[in-house]
Amino acid sequence: MKLALVGDGKMNRAIAQLAVERGHVIHTVITGGENRSAEALTASRLQGADVAIEFTRPERAADNLLALAALRLPTVTGTTGWLDRLPEVARAMATHRSALLHSPNFSVGVQLYLRAARDLARQFAGRTAFDAYVVESHHAAKRDAPSGTGLALQAALRSGDAARDFPITSVRGGHVPGTHEVCYDAPFETIRFSHEARGRQVFAAGALLAAEWLAGREGVFTFDQMLFGEAP
Ligand SMILES: NC(=O)c1ccc[n+]([C@@H]2O[C@H](COP(=O)([O-])OP(=O)(O)OC[C@H]3O[C@@H](n4cnc5c(N)ncnc54)[C@H](OP(=O)(O)O)[C@@H]3O)[C@@H](O)[C@H]2O)c1
């Protein structure tokens, strides 16, 4: 595939490295400096690309996705913190008959973890001796809090046990690529169920898998739908 990378940060650099190892071609890389308001996302710049992969900033993603919809370039985005604009972006995808796959987390392990967390919440439902909460930790440069995966984890837990809130505590520091933990705590015992990413490669591999899957499709999809068919 010929890939257009929108964003030149940590994630898209990891994706570029893996993509080349897998025989894909980096058609173009669009940087933050040249694309503050999506002005670099033009037909001439993107002509010949099969799929765009967008990893930028929470406040920039939706405008990029609207421009990519108008160009009818299938797009995978992993940017977090923009889902309040999903209805607008989904309408644009439908109007232009384009394709989008979005996920706050492209680790297959995390997608399985979210499903297992929902089942865990079902087991603990009604056990009021246990207090339940989520802790998520990321590197100091992460801009959004709670993390998109933390919010997805909270939603998965609430779908297993609607009586609890599952409040999220966010820790920011160092170089942590992403750790999420569900805790159930009673006076004399504690249960911790966690997922820990050891590197960005896991997200890069998932995003590339999604790009390969999305080429030639039309509509708005999540990574979860791609992996498991139906939504959880
Ligand atoms: N879904 C997943 O699996 C997953 C995994 C890891 C991270 N993420 C999320 O992915 C996003 C990016 O993460 P990252 O670690 O790569 O961040 P990063 O290292 O800060 O990189 C973001 C890059 O995007 C550039 N940028 C900003 N606005 C842009 C625009 N309009 N067009 C093109 N490029 C633009 C920035 O350039 P400037 O500095 O010049 O603005 C920067 O180089 C974050 O929202 C993060 O939470 C998702």
Short mmCIF file of C-alpha atoms and ligand atoms in Angstrom, two decimals:
data_model
loop_
_atom_site.label_atom_id
_atom_site.label_comp_id
_atom_site.label_asym_id
_atom_site.label_seq_id
_atom_site.Cartn_x
_atom_site.Cartn_y
_atom_site.Cartn_z
CA MET A 1 0.00 0.00 0.00
CA LYS A 2 0.95 3.63 -0.48
CA LEU A 3 0.45 5.41 2.84
CA ALA A 4 -0.07 9.10 3.53
CA LEU A 5 0.99 9.81 7.11
CA VAL A 6 -0.75 12.82 8.65
CA GLY A 7 1.35 13.83 11.64
CA ASP A 8 5.06 13.25 12.14
CA GLY A 9 5.17 12.53 15.85
CA LYS A 10 6.08 9.50 17.94
CA MET A 11 3.28 7.27 16.65
CA ASN A 12 3.58 7.98 12.94
CA ARG A 13 7.37 7.59 13.15
CA ALA A 14 6.85 4.12 14.67
CA ILE A 15 4.29 3.32 11.95
CA ALA A 16 6.60 4.51 9.15
CA GLN A 17 9.38 2.22 10.37
CA LEU A 18 7.14 -0.84 10.59
CA ALA A 19 5.36 -0.06 7.30
CA VAL A 20 8.62 -0.04 5.36
CA GLU A 21 9.69 -3.32 7.02
CA ARG A 22 6.39 -4.81 5.80
CA GLY A 23 6.86 -3.64 2.20
CA HIS A 24 4.51 -0.64 2.24
CA VAL A 25 5.49 2.68 0.69
CA ILE A 26 5.38 6.00 2.54
CA HIS A 27 3.77 8.18 -0.13
CA THR A 28 3.91 11.42 1.85
CA VAL A 29 4.29 12.69 5.42
CA ILE A 30 2.31 15.78 6.40
CA THR A 31 3.79 17.67 9.33
CA GLY A 32 2.13 19.83 11.95
CA GLY A 33 3.94 22.97 10.79
CA GLU A 34 2.52 22.87 7.25
CA ASN A 35 -1.00 21.76 8.21
CA ARG A 36 -2.25 23.87 11.13
CA SER A 37 -5.78 24.09 9.62
CA ALA A 38 -5.72 21.04 7.33
CA GLU A 39 -4.53 23.23 4.43
CA ALA A 40 -1.91 20.66 3.27
CA LEU A 41 -4.54 17.96 2.78
CA THR A 42 -5.08 18.65 -0.92
CA ALA A 43 -5.92 16.37 -3.85
CA SER A 44 -2.56 17.03 -5.51
CA ARG A 45 -0.58 16.25 -2.33
CA LEU A 46 -2.46 13.02 -1.62
CA GLN A 47 -3.01 11.78 -5.17
CA GLY A 48 -1.85 8.16 -5.49
CA ALA A 49 -2.13 7.31 -1.77
CA ASP A 50 -4.26 4.26 -0.87
CA VAL A 51 -4.87 5.06 2.81
CA ALA A 52 -4.12 7.93 5.19
CA ILE A 53 -2.98 7.28 8.77
CA GLU A 54 -3.71 10.20 11.10
CA PHE A 55 -1.99 10.56 14.49
CA THR A 56 -1.89 14.24 15.45
CA ARG A 57 -3.41 16.20 18.33
CA PRO A 58 -6.86 16.07 19.93
CA GLU A 59 -7.79 19.59 18.74
CA ARG A 60 -6.61 18.99 15.15
CA ALA A 61 -7.91 15.52 14.29
CA ALA A 62 -11.52 16.34 13.36
CA ASP A 63 -10.56 19.06 10.84
CA ASN A 64 -8.05 16.68 9.26
CA LEU A 65 -10.69 13.94 9.04
CA LEU A 66 -13.22 16.30 7.41
CA ALA A 67 -10.64 17.25 4.76
CA LEU A 68 -9.70 13.60 4.15
CA ALA A 69 -13.39 12.65 3.82
CA ALA A 70 -13.84 15.28 1.09
CA LEU A 71 -10.85 13.75 -0.75
CA ARG A 72 -12.39 10.26 -0.38
CA LEU A 73 -9.13 8.89 1.00
CA PRO A 74 -9.81 6.00 3.44
CA THR A 75 -8.36 7.05 6.79
CA VAL A 76 -7.23 5.30 9.97
CA THR A 77 -6.98 7.61 12.97
CA GLY A 78 -5.57 6.85 16.39
CA THR A 79 -5.69 10.39 17.71
CA THR A 80 -7.55 10.58 21.01
CA GLY A 81 -9.72 13.28 22.56
CA TRP A 82 -11.78 14.39 19.52
CA LEU A 83 -14.83 12.07 19.72
CA ASP A 84 -17.20 14.95 20.61
CA ARG A 85 -16.95 15.75 16.86
CA LEU A 86 -17.53 12.15 15.70
CA PRO A 87 -21.15 12.83 14.54
CA GLU A 88 -19.94 15.67 12.28
CA VAL A 89 -17.08 13.55 10.92
CA ALA A 90 -19.36 10.53 10.39
CA ARG A 91 -21.80 12.72 8.41
CA ALA A 92 -18.95 13.90 6.18
CA MET A 93 -17.79 10.31 5.63
CA ALA A 94 -21.34 9.36 4.57
CA THR A 95 -21.78 12.44 2.33
CA HIS A 96 -18.54 11.74 0.47
CA ARG A 97 -18.94 7.95 0.61
CA SER A 98 -15.51 7.66 2.21
CA ALA A 99 -14.11 5.40 4.96
CA LEU A 100 -12.81 5.94 8.50
CA LEU A 101 -11.55 3.53 11.13
CA HIS A 102 -10.93 5.10 14.54
CA SER A 103 -9.75 3.74 17.85
CA PRO A 104 -8.18 5.18 20.99
CA ASN A 105 -6.04 2.06 21.14
CA PHE A 106 -4.69 -0.14 18.33
CA SER A 107 -3.39 -2.90 20.58
CA VAL A 108 -5.22 -6.20 20.00
CA GLY A 109 -4.45 -7.07 23.62
CA VAL A 110 -6.22 -3.91 24.85
CA GLN A 111 -9.31 -4.72 22.79
CA LEU A 112 -9.43 -8.17 24.44
CA TYR A 113 -8.73 -6.55 27.82
CA LEU A 114 -11.73 -4.21 27.41
CA ARG A 115 -14.00 -7.22 26.82
CA ALA A 116 -12.53 -9.07 29.79
CA ALA A 117 -13.01 -5.94 31.95
CA ARG A 118 -16.71 -5.87 31.07
CA ASP A 119 -16.98 -9.51 32.17
CA LEU A 120 -15.06 -8.75 35.39
CA ALA A 121 -17.47 -5.90 36.17
CA ARG A 122 -20.39 -8.32 35.75
CA GLN A 123 -18.80 -10.67 38.30
CA PHE A 124 -18.39 -7.88 40.87
CA ALA A 125 -21.83 -6.32 40.30
CA GLY A 126 -23.70 -6.01 43.60
CA ARG A 127 -20.59 -6.74 45.71
CA THR A 128 -20.79 -3.47 47.60
CA ALA A 129 -17.90 -4.30 49.96
CA PHE A 130 -15.62 -3.56 47.01
CA ASP A 131 -14.88 -0.05 45.81
CA ALA A 132 -14.04 0.06 42.08
CA TYR A 133 -11.88 2.56 40.18
CA VAL A 134 -9.51 2.91 37.20
CA VAL A 135 -5.93 4.21 37.15
CA GLU A 136 -4.22 5.07 33.85
CA SER A 137 -0.58 6.17 33.45
CA HIS A 138 1.11 7.75 30.42
CA HIS A 139 4.29 9.67 29.52
CA ALA A 140 4.60 13.30 30.54
CA ALA A 141 3.95 14.65 27.00
CA LYS A 142 0.47 13.15 26.62
CA ARG A 143 -2.00 15.99 26.10
CA ASP A 144 -5.41 14.51 26.98
CA ALA A 145 -6.59 13.14 30.34
CA PRO A 146 -8.26 10.80 30.99
CA SER A 147 -6.79 8.80 28.12
CA GLY A 148 -9.10 7.67 25.31
CA THR A 149 -8.43 4.08 26.37
CA GLY A 150 -9.24 4.98 29.99
CA LEU A 151 -12.64 6.31 28.84
CA ALA A 152 -13.20 3.17 26.72
CA LEU A 153 -12.30 1.04 29.74
CA GLN A 154 -14.75 2.99 31.92
CA ALA A 155 -17.50 2.51 29.28
CA ALA A 156 -16.76 -1.24 29.07
CA LEU A 157 -16.92 -1.55 32.88
CA ARG A 158 -20.16 0.44 33.05
CA SER A 159 -21.69 -1.82 30.39
CA GLY A 160 -20.93 -4.77 32.72
CA ASP A 161 -22.16 -2.99 35.88
CA ALA A 162 -24.32 0.09 35.39
CA ALA A 163 -24.59 0.74 39.15
CA ARG A 164 -20.99 1.92 39.49
CA ASP A 165 -19.20 5.04 38.15
CA PHE A 166 -15.66 3.60 37.86
CA PRO A 167 -13.90 6.99 38.40
CA ILE A 168 -10.57 7.41 36.57
CA THR A 169 -7.31 8.70 38.05
CA SER A 170 -4.72 9.83 35.45
CA VAL A 171 -0.98 9.79 36.13
CA ARG A 172 1.36 11.68 33.74
CA GLY A 173 5.12 11.30 33.94
CA GLY A 174 8.25 9.80 32.46
CA HIS A 175 8.08 7.70 29.29
CA VAL A 176 5.26 5.24 30.02
CA PRO A 177 3.67 4.27 26.65
CA GLY A 178 0.37 3.38 28.35
CA THR A 179 -0.79 1.42 31.42
CA HIS A 180 -4.43 0.86 32.42
CA GLU A 181 -5.60 -0.78 35.63
CA VAL A 182 -9.00 -1.70 37.07
CA CYS A 183 -8.96 -1.95 40.87
CA TYR A 184 -11.51 -3.52 43.20
CA ASP A 185 -10.65 -2.78 46.79
CA ALA A 186 -12.28 -4.11 49.98
CA PRO A 187 -11.12 -3.55 53.58
CA PHE A 188 -8.79 -6.58 53.67
CA GLU A 189 -8.11 -7.46 50.02
CA THR A 190 -7.51 -5.88 46.64
CA ILE A 191 -7.81 -7.08 43.03
CA ARG A 192 -5.90 -5.40 40.22
CA PHE A 193 -6.49 -6.18 36.53
CA SER A 194 -4.07 -4.34 34.28
CA HIS A 195 -2.75 -3.95 30.76
CA GLU A 196 0.71 -2.54 30.17
CA ALA A 197 2.05 -1.58 26.73
CA ARG A 198 5.82 -2.15 26.57
CA GLY A 199 6.30 -0.06 23.42
CA ARG A 200 4.58 1.91 20.66
CA GLN A 201 5.22 -0.94 18.20
CA VAL A 202 2.07 -2.67 19.42
CA PHE A 203 -0.08 0.34 18.43
CA ALA A 204 1.80 0.75 15.13
CA ALA A 205 1.19 -2.88 14.18
CA GLY A 206 -2.54 -2.57 14.90
CA ALA A 207 -2.88 0.68 12.95
CA LEU A 208 -1.20 -0.92 9.92
CA LEU A 209 -3.49 -3.94 10.19
CA ALA A 210 -6.44 -1.53 10.23
CA ALA A 211 -5.12 0.33 7.16
CA GLU A 212 -4.82 -2.93 5.24
CA TRP A 213 -8.38 -3.88 6.25
CA LEU A 214 -9.91 -0.46 5.44
CA ALA A 215 -8.65 -0.07 1.86
CA GLY A 216 -11.62 -0.54 -0.50
CA ARG A 217 -14.33 -0.18 2.22
CA GLU A 218 -16.90 2.53 2.81
CA GLY A 219 -18.29 3.66 6.20
CA VAL A 220 -17.19 4.39 9.76
CA PHE A 221 -15.65 1.55 11.76
CA THR A 222 -13.86 0.96 15.04
CA PHE A 223 -10.89 -1.35 15.61
CA ASP A 224 -13.14 -3.41 17.89
CA GLN A 225 -15.63 -3.92 15.03
CA MET A 226 -12.82 -4.89 12.69
CA LEU A 227 -11.49 -7.50 15.14
CA PHE A 228 -14.72 -8.92 16.53
CA GLY A 229 -17.45 -8.05 14.04
CA GLU A 230 -20.23 -6.71 16.25
CA ALA A 231 -19.72 -3.97 18.83
CA PRO A 232 -19.26 -5.44 22.38
N1 LIG B 1 -4.79 4.79 19.09
C1 LIG B 1 -3.63 4.38 19.63
O1 LIG B 1 -3.31 3.18 19.67
C2 LIG B 1 -2.69 5.44 20.16
C3 LIG B 1 -1.42 5.10 20.64
C4 LIG B 1 -0.56 6.11 21.05
C5 LIG B 1 -0.97 7.43 20.97
N2 LIG B 1 -2.22 7.74 20.53
C6 LIG B 1 -2.69 9.12 20.35
O2 LIG B 1 -2.22 9.55 19.07
C7 LIG B 1 -2.01 10.97 19.09
C8 LIG B 1 -0.57 11.26 18.65
O3 LIG B 1 0.32 10.66 19.54
P1 LIG B 1 1.91 10.85 19.37
O4 LIG B 1 2.50 10.12 20.51
O5 LIG B 1 2.35 10.55 17.98
O6 LIG B 1 1.99 12.43 19.63
P2 LIG B 1 3.19 13.43 19.25
O7 LIG B 1 4.50 12.74 19.33
O8 LIG B 1 2.96 14.68 20.06
O9 LIG B 1 2.94 13.74 17.71
C9 LIG B 1 1.86 14.48 17.20
C10 LIG B 1 2.38 15.12 15.93
O10 LIG B 1 1.26 15.60 15.18
C11 LIG B 1 1.68 16.83 14.61
N3 LIG B 1 0.49 17.63 14.25
C12 LIG B 1 -0.24 18.44 15.03
N4 LIG B 1 -1.25 18.98 14.31
C13 LIG B 1 -1.14 18.49 13.05
C14 LIG B 1 -1.88 18.66 11.86
N5 LIG B 1 -2.97 19.46 11.81
N6 LIG B 1 -1.47 18.00 10.75
C15 LIG B 1 -0.40 17.18 10.76
N7 LIG B 1 0.33 16.98 11.88
C16 LIG B 1 -0.04 17.61 13.01
C17 LIG B 1 2.52 17.48 15.68
O11 LIG B 1 3.31 18.49 15.11
P3 LIG B 1 3.54 19.89 15.94
O12 LIG B 1 4.31 19.48 17.16
O13 LIG B 1 4.27 20.73 14.97
O14 LIG B 1 2.16 20.40 16.29
C18 LIG B 1 3.33 16.29 16.16
O15 LIG B 1 4.49 16.08 15.40
C19 LIG B 1 -2.35 11.42 20.51
O16 LIG B 1 -3.71 11.86 20.53
C20 LIG B 1 -2.20 10.14 21.34
O17 LIG B 1 -3.03 10.13 22.50
C21 LIG B 1 -3.07 6.76 20.13
#
